[in-house]
CSV table of C-alpha atoms and ligand atoms in Angstrom, one decimal:
chain,number,residue,atom,x,y,z
A,1187,MET,CA,-95.1,-24.1,-22.2
A,1188,THR,CA,-93.8,-20.8,-23.6
A,1189,GLU,CA,-95.7,-19.4,-26.5
A,1190,ILE,CA,-93.9,-17.8,-29.4
A,1191,PRO,CA,-95.3,-14.3,-29.8
A,1192,GLU,CA,-97.3,-13.8,-32.8
A,1193,HIS,CA,-95.2,-11.0,-34.3
A,1194,LEU,CA,-92.0,-13.2,-34.2
A,1195,LEU,CA,-93.7,-16.0,-36.0
A,1196,LYS,CA,-94.8,-13.5,-38.6
A,1197,ARG,CA,-91.4,-12.0,-39.1
A,1198,SER,CA,-89.9,-15.5,-39.4
A,1199,LYS,CA,-92.4,-16.4,-42.1
A,1200,GLU,CA,-91.7,-13.2,-44.0
A,1201,ARG,CA,-87.9,-13.9,-44.1
A,1202,ARG,CA,-88.4,-17.3,-45.5
A,1203,GLY,CA,-90.7,-16.0,-48.1
A,1204,ALA,CA,-88.3,-13.3,-49.1
A,1205,ALA,CA,-85.5,-15.8,-49.6
A,1206,GLY,CA,-87.8,-17.7,-51.9
A,1207,GLU,CA,-86.5,-21.0,-50.7
A,1208,THR,CA,-88.1,-24.3,-50.5
A,1209,PRO,CA,-86.5,-27.6,-49.6
A,1210,GLY,CA,-86.8,-28.5,-53.3
A,1211,THR,CA,-84.7,-25.7,-54.6
A,1212,ALA,CA,-82.1,-26.2,-51.9
A,1213,VAL,CA,-81.6,-29.8,-53.1
A,1214,ALA,CA,-81.3,-28.5,-56.6
A,1215,THR,CA,-78.5,-26.1,-55.8
A,1216,THR,CA,-76.5,-28.8,-54.0
A,1217,THR,CA,-76.1,-31.5,-56.6
A,1218,PRO,CA,-73.7,-34.0,-55.0
A,1219,THR,CA,-70.7,-34.8,-57.1
A,1220,THR,CA,-69.3,-37.8,-55.2
A,1221,PRO,CA,-70.9,-40.6,-53.3
A,1222,ALA,CA,-69.4,-39.2,-50.1
A,1223,ALA,CA,-70.8,-35.8,-50.7
A,1224,ALA,CA,-74.1,-37.4,-51.5
A,1225,GLY,CA,-74.1,-39.1,-48.1
A,1226,ALA,CA,-73.3,-35.9,-46.4
A,1227,ALA,CA,-76.1,-34.1,-48.2
A,1228,VAL,CA,-78.7,-36.4,-46.7
A,1229,GLU,CA,-79.8,-34.0,-44.1
A,1230,PRO,CA,-83.1,-32.9,-42.8
A,1231,ALA,CA,-84.5,-30.5,-45.4
A,1232,GLY,CA,-84.8,-27.7,-42.9
A,1233,LYS,CA,-81.1,-27.8,-42.1
A,1234,ALA,CA,-80.2,-27.9,-45.7
A,1235,VAL,CA,-82.2,-24.7,-46.3
A,1236,ARG,CA,-80.3,-22.9,-43.6
A,1237,THR,CA,-76.8,-23.9,-44.7
A,1238,GLU,CA,-77.4,-23.2,-48.3
A,1239,SER,CA,-79.2,-19.9,-47.8
A,1240,ALA,CA,-75.8,-18.0,-47.3
A,1241,ALA,CA,-74.5,-17.0,-50.7
A,1242,PRO,CA,-71.1,-18.7,-51.3
A,1243,VAL,CA,-68.4,-16.1,-50.6
A,1244,GLY,CA,-65.3,-16.6,-52.8
A,1245,PRO,CA,-62.0,-15.0,-52.2
A,1246,PRO,CA,-62.1,-11.2,-53.0
A,1247,PRO,CA,-60.4,-10.3,-56.2
A,1248,ALA,CA,-56.8,-9.5,-55.8
A,1249,GLN,CA,-56.2,-5.7,-55.3
A,1250,PRO,CA,-53.1,-4.3,-57.0
A,1251,ASP,CA,-50.4,-3.4,-54.4
A,1252,SER,CA,-50.4,0.2,-53.1
A,1253,PRO,CA,-47.1,2.0,-54.0
A,1254,VAL,CA,-45.9,1.7,-50.3
A,1255,VAL,CA,-46.5,-2.1,-50.3
A,1256,ALA,CA,-44.9,-2.5,-53.8
A,1257,ALA,CA,-41.8,-0.5,-52.6
A,1258,TYR,CA,-41.7,-2.7,-49.5
A,1259,LYS,CA,-41.8,-5.9,-51.5
A,1260,ALA,CA,-39.2,-4.6,-54.0
A,1261,ARG,CA,-36.7,-3.5,-51.2
A,1262,LYS,CA,-33.2,-5.0,-50.9
A,1263,LYS,CA,-33.4,-7.6,-48.2
A,1264,ILE,CA,-30.7,-8.1,-45.5
A,1265,PRO,CA,-29.0,-11.5,-46.1
A,1266,VAL,CA,-29.5,-14.2,-43.5
A,1267,TRP,CA,-25.9,-14.3,-42.4
A,1268,ALA,CA,-25.9,-10.5,-41.7
A,1269,MET,CA,-29.1,-10.9,-39.6
A,1270,LEU,CA,-27.4,-13.6,-37.5
A,1271,THR,CA,-24.3,-11.4,-37.0
A,1272,LEU,CA,-26.4,-8.4,-36.1
A,1273,SER,CA,-28.6,-10.4,-33.6
A,1274,ILE,CA,-25.5,-11.2,-31.6
A,1275,LEU,CA,-24.5,-7.4,-31.3
A,1276,PRO,CA,-26.5,-6.7,-28.1
A,1277,VAL,CA,-25.0,-9.7,-26.3
A,1278,TRP,CA,-21.5,-8.5,-27.4
A,1279,ALA,CA,-22.3,-5.0,-26.2
A,1280,PHE,CA,-23.4,-6.3,-22.8
A,1281,MET,CA,-20.2,-8.4,-22.3
A,1282,TYR,CA,-18.1,-5.4,-23.5
A,1283,VAL,CA,-19.6,-3.1,-20.9
A,1284,ARG,CA,-19.2,-5.7,-18.1
A,1285,ALA,CA,-15.6,-6.2,-19.0
A,1286,LEU,CA,-14.9,-2.4,-18.6
A,1287,GLN,CA,-16.2,-2.4,-15.0
A,1288,PRO,CA,-13.5,-2.9,-12.3
A,1289,GLU,CA,-13.5,-6.0,-10.1
A,1290,THR,CA,-15.7,-5.1,-7.1
A,1291,VAL,CA,-14.1,-7.7,-4.7
A,1292,VAL,CA,-10.9,-5.8,-4.5
A,1293,ALA,CA,-12.5,-2.4,-3.9
A,1294,THR,CA,-14.7,-3.5,-0.9
A,1295,GLY,CA,-11.9,-4.6,1.4
A,1296,PRO,CA,-12.3,-6.2,4.8
A,1297,LEU,CA,-15.6,-4.5,5.6
A,1298,GLY,CA,-17.3,-5.6,2.4
A,1299,GLU,CA,-16.0,-9.2,2.7
A,1300,GLY,CA,-16.8,-9.2,6.5
A,1301,ALA,CA,-20.5,-8.2,5.9
A,1302,THR,CA,-20.8,-11.4,3.8
A,1303,VAL,CA,-19.0,-13.6,6.3
A,1304,TYR,CA,-21.2,-12.2,9.0
A,1305,ASN,CA,-24.2,-14.2,7.6
A,1306,GLN,CA,-22.7,-17.1,9.5
A,1307,CYS,CA,-22.9,-15.2,12.8
A,1308,ALA,CA,-26.2,-13.4,12.4
A,1309,SER,CA,-28.4,-16.3,13.6
A,1310,CYS,CA,-26.8,-15.9,17.1
A,1311,HIS,CA,-25.8,-12.3,17.2
A,1312,GLY,CA,-28.6,-10.7,15.2
A,1313,GLY,CA,-28.7,-9.3,11.7
A,1314,SER,CA,-27.5,-5.9,12.9
A,1315,GLY,CA,-25.4,-7.2,15.8
A,1316,GLU,CA,-28.2,-6.4,18.3
A,1317,GLY,CA,-27.6,-9.7,20.1
A,1318,GLY,CA,-29.6,-12.9,20.6
A,1319,VAL,CA,-28.1,-16.2,21.8
A,1320,GLY,CA,-24.7,-14.4,21.7
A,1321,TYR,CA,-23.8,-10.9,23.0
A,1322,SER,CA,-24.8,-7.7,21.2
A,1323,PHE,CA,-21.9,-5.8,19.5
A,1324,GLN,CA,-23.7,-2.5,19.3
A,1325,ALA,CA,-23.0,0.8,20.9
A,1326,GLY,CA,-19.3,0.0,21.4
A,1327,SER,CA,-20.1,-3.1,23.5
A,1328,VAL,CA,-17.6,-5.4,21.7
A,1329,ILE,CA,-14.9,-2.7,21.9
A,1330,ALA,CA,-15.4,-2.6,25.7
A,1331,THR,CA,-14.8,-6.4,25.8
A,1332,PHE,CA,-11.8,-6.3,23.4
A,1333,PRO,CA,-10.0,-3.0,23.5
A,1334,HIS,CA,-7.4,-4.7,21.3
A,1335,ILE,CA,-8.5,-6.2,18.0
A,1336,GLU,CA,-6.0,-9.0,18.4
A,1337,ASP,CA,-7.8,-10.3,21.4
A,1338,GLN,CA,-11.1,-10.4,19.5
A,1339,LEU,CA,-9.5,-12.1,16.5
A,1340,ARG,CA,-8.1,-14.9,18.8
A,1341,TRP,CA,-11.4,-15.3,20.6
A,1342,VAL,CA,-13.4,-15.6,17.4
A,1343,LYS,CA,-10.9,-18.0,15.9
A,1344,PHE,CA,-10.8,-20.5,18.8
A,1345,GLY,CA,-14.2,-20.0,20.4
A,1346,SER,CA,-15.4,-20.2,24.0
A,1347,GLU,CA,-14.9,-24.0,24.6
A,1348,ALA,CA,-11.2,-23.8,23.8
A,1349,TYR,CA,-10.9,-20.9,26.3
A,1350,VAL,CA,-12.7,-22.8,29.0
A,1351,ALA,CA,-10.6,-25.9,28.2
A,1352,ALA,CA,-7.4,-23.9,28.4
A,1353,GLY,CA,-8.4,-22.3,31.7
A,1354,VAL,CA,-8.5,-18.8,30.3
A,1355,THR,CA,-11.6,-17.7,32.2
A,1356,ILE,CA,-12.1,-14.2,30.9
A,1357,ALA,CA,-12.9,-13.2,27.3
A,1358,GLY,CA,-11.0,-10.0,26.6
A,1359,ASP,CA,-10.5,-7.1,29.1
A,1360,PRO,CA,-10.6,-8.3,32.8
A,1361,ASN,CA,-11.4,-4.7,33.8
A,1362,ARG,CA,-14.2,-4.3,31.2
A,1363,ALA,CA,-16.5,-1.4,32.0
A,1364,GLY,CA,-19.8,-3.0,33.0
A,1365,GLY,CA,-18.1,-6.3,34.0
A,1366,ALA,CA,-15.8,-8.8,32.5
A,1367,HIS,CA,-17.2,-11.4,30.1
A,1368,ILE,CA,-16.6,-14.8,31.6
A,1369,ALA,CA,-15.8,-17.5,29.0
A,1370,GLY,CA,-18.7,-19.9,28.6
A,1371,ALA,CA,-21.0,-18.0,31.0
A,1372,THR,CA,-23.8,-17.4,28.5
A,1373,GLY,CA,-23.4,-20.3,26.1
A,1374,VAL,CA,-21.1,-21.7,23.4
A,1375,MET,CA,-19.4,-19.5,20.9
A,1376,PRO,CA,-18.4,-21.8,18.1
A,1377,ALA,CA,-14.7,-21.7,16.9
A,1378,ALA,CA,-14.8,-19.8,13.7
A,1379,ALA,CA,-11.8,-21.8,12.3
A,1380,ALA,CA,-12.5,-25.3,13.5
A,1381,ALA,CA,-16.3,-25.3,13.6
A,1382,LEU,CA,-17.2,-22.8,10.8
A,1383,GLY,CA,-14.2,-23.4,8.6
A,1384,LEU,CA,-13.2,-19.7,8.3
A,1385,SER,CA,-9.7,-18.7,7.2
A,1386,ASP,CA,-7.6,-16.1,9.0
A,1387,VAL,CA,-8.4,-13.4,6.4
A,1388,GLU,CA,-12.2,-14.1,6.7
A,1389,ILE,CA,-12.0,-13.9,10.5
A,1390,LEU,CA,-10.2,-10.5,10.2
A,1391,ALA,CA,-12.9,-9.3,7.7
A,1392,VAL,CA,-15.8,-10.3,10.0
A,1393,VAL,CA,-14.2,-8.9,13.1
A,1394,CYS,CA,-13.6,-5.6,11.2
A,1395,HIS,CA,-17.3,-5.6,10.3
A,1396,GLU,CA,-18.3,-6.2,13.9
A,1397,ARG,CA,-16.1,-3.4,15.2
A,1398,PHE,CA,-16.4,-0.7,12.6
A,1399,ASP,CA,-19.9,-1.3,11.2
A,1400,LEU,CA,-22.0,-3.1,13.9
A,1401,ALA,CA,-20.4,-1.4,17.0
A,1402,GLY,CA,-20.4,1.9,15.1
A,1403,VAL,CA,-16.7,3.0,15.4
A,1404,ALA,CA,-15.7,5.7,12.9
A,1405,HIS,CA,-13.8,4.5,9.8
A,1406,GLU,CA,-10.5,6.2,10.8
A,1407,GLY,CA,-7.6,6.0,13.2
A,1408,THR,CA,-4.6,3.6,13.7
A,1409,GLU,CA,-6.6,0.4,14.2
A,1410,TYR,CA,-8.7,1.1,11.1
A,1411,ASP,CA,-5.7,1.9,8.9
A,1412,THR,CA,-3.6,-1.0,10.2
A,1413,TRP,CA,-6.3,-3.8,10.0
A,1414,CYS,CA,-9.6,-2.8,8.4
A,1415,SER,CA,-9.1,-0.2,5.6
A,1416,PRO,CA,-9.2,-1.5,2.0
A,1417,THR,CA,-5.5,-0.8,1.8
A,1418,SER,CA,-4.6,-2.5,5.1
A,1419,ALA,CA,-1.2,-4.1,4.7
A,1420,ILE,CA,-2.1,-6.9,7.2
A,1421,PHE,CA,-5.4,-7.7,5.4
A,1422,LEU,CA,-3.5,-7.9,2.0
A,1423,ALA,CA,-0.8,-10.1,3.5
A,1424,LEU,CA,-3.3,-12.5,5.0
A,1425,GLU,CA,-5.2,-12.5,1.7
A,1426,ALA,CA,-2.0,-13.3,-0.2
A,1427,GLY,CA,-1.0,-16.0,2.3
A,1428,THR,CA,2.3,-14.2,3.2
A,1429,ALA,CA,1.2,-13.8,6.9
A,1430,THR,CA,-1.0,-15.8,9.3
A,1431,PHE,CA,-2.5,-15.0,12.8
A,1432,ALA,CA,0.4,-17.1,14.2
A,1433,ASN,CA,3.2,-14.8,12.8
A,1434,VAL,CA,1.5,-11.5,12.0
A,1435,HIS,CA,3.0,-9.9,15.2
A,1436,GLU,CA,6.5,-10.8,14.0
A,1437,GLN,CA,5.9,-9.2,10.6
A,1438,PHE,CA,4.2,-6.0,11.5
A,1439,GLU,CA,5.2,-3.4,14.2
A,1440,GLY,CA,3.0,-2.6,17.1
A,1441,VAL,CA,0.9,-5.7,16.7
A,1442,LEU,CA,0.1,-7.9,19.7
A,1443,GLN,CA,0.4,-11.7,19.5
A,1444,ILE,CA,-2.7,-13.5,18.3
A,1445,GLY,CA,-1.0,-16.8,18.6
A,1446,GLU,CA,-2.1,-20.4,18.0
A,1447,ALA,CA,-4.1,-21.0,21.2
A,1448,PRO,CA,-6.4,-19.1,23.7
A,1449,LEU,CA,-4.6,-16.3,25.7
A,1450,ALA,CA,-5.7,-13.8,28.3
A,1451,GLY,CA,-6.8,-10.5,26.9
A,1452,ALA,CA,-5.5,-7.1,27.8
A,1453,SER,CA,-7.1,-3.8,29.1
A,1454,ALA,CA,-7.1,-0.7,26.9
A,1455,ASN,CA,-3.9,0.6,28.4
A,1456,GLY,CA,-2.4,-2.8,29.2
B,1046,HEC,C1,-24.3,-20.8,17.7
B,1046,HEC,C2,-24.4,-19.4,18.1
B,1046,HEC,C3,-23.2,-18.5,17.7
B,1046,HEC,C4,-22.7,-18.3,16.5
B,1046,HEC,C5,-23.1,-18.9,15.1
B,1046,HEC,C6,-21.7,-17.3,16.6
B,1046,HEC,N1,-21.6,-16.9,17.9
B,1046,HEC,FE1,-20.4,-15.5,18.7
B,1046,HEC,N2,-21.0,-15.9,20.6
B,1046,HEC,C7,-22.0,-16.8,20.9
B,1046,HEC,C8,-22.1,-16.9,22.3
B,1046,HEC,C9,-23.1,-17.8,23.0
B,1046,HEC,C10,-21.2,-16.1,22.9
B,1046,HEC,C11,-20.9,-15.9,24.3
B,1046,HEC,C12,-20.1,-17.1,24.8
B,1046,HEC,C13,-19.7,-17.0,26.2
B,1046,HEC,O1,-20.5,-16.7,27.1
B,1046,HEC,O2,-18.5,-17.3,26.5
B,1046,HEC,C14,-20.6,-15.4,21.8
B,1046,HEC,C15,-19.6,-14.4,21.9
B,1046,HEC,C16,-19.0,-13.8,20.8
B,1046,HEC,C17,-18.1,-12.6,21.0
B,1046,HEC,C18,-17.7,-12.0,22.3
B,1046,HEC,C19,-18.6,-10.8,22.5
B,1046,HEC,C20,-18.4,-10.1,23.8
B,1046,HEC,O3,-18.6,-8.9,23.9
B,1046,HEC,O4,-18.0,-10.8,24.8
B,1046,HEC,C21,-17.7,-12.3,19.7
B,1046,HEC,C22,-16.8,-11.2,19.3
B,1046,HEC,C23,-18.4,-13.2,18.8
B,1046,HEC,N3,-19.2,-14.1,19.5
B,1046,HEC,C24,-18.2,-13.2,17.4
B,1046,HEC,C25,-18.8,-14.1,16.6
B,1046,HEC,C26,-18.6,-14.1,15.1
B,1046,HEC,C27,-17.6,-13.2,14.4
B,1046,HEC,C28,-19.3,-15.1,14.6
B,1046,HEC,C29,-19.4,-15.6,13.2
B,1046,HEC,C30,-18.2,-16.0,12.6
B,1046,HEC,C31,-20.0,-15.7,15.7
B,1046,HEC,N4,-19.7,-15.0,16.9
B,1046,HEC,C32,-20.9,-16.8,15.6
B,1046,HEC,C33,-22.8,-17.6,20.0
B,1046,HEC,C34,-22.5,-17.6,18.6
């Protein structure tokens, strides 16, 4: 059992003495006015003493407003309709600034669009074209396979199985430095058109991305200007639907036939 130290008992007694309270006086100050209150007042005397000992604190008398507060209260208030109108201003400003910015899709051209389409190829060829299930494109490797962009466009559009089925055994350059790539030798390259649902302009875009971004060819020269620059006439014609892979060689000078079925590829000078 813990003993209460003597000095604490003493202090407690002194406090009660100073308050001059007894259970009797407490009851006197809390004269119940209603039967309910009377019921509530039936409490152990000790408890009543404690609750009644705090002097009742009424609301403090109202202070007169300071000049600042008075001026604030007397100010002209903004009407509700104006508040509503003003609250829409930031939204309007945001939309206005957005409307001033040029359409980014047009500006990015084949390389910008191709980087997005490439998400459908990355699982097999690697996020940076470093290779995986499919060949690497890096360090000019894909340029060695397809010295002519038309041969790569055709290969990607129809895929390895169509080449094997058509009896076209080599993908691209038969005299490829480091050895020709034999169709179907390392696995199945899905047909970008039939299997992945890509359009001709999307295939051009992704092939531009593979050659000029992933294989690391400088963004200049005849092939870049003709096929892959943002102002490429062929890209714009494919996008507008005025040309297709089937007829682009008839519409533009110096373009090899892509055609509508697998064809053997050519060497750099062939
Ligand atoms: C399911 C895996 C897979 C996907 C997805 C895929 N490829 Fe391929 N790709 C391959 C394989 C496997 C080969 C090699 C096929 C062979 O041996 O004939 C290949 C070969 C290629 C080649 C020839 C490279 C060379 O140097 O011989 C190109 C170009 C190519 N793919 C482009 C693409 C593009 C563009 C896409 C996306 C639109 C794509 N691939 C999506 C698996 C894939």
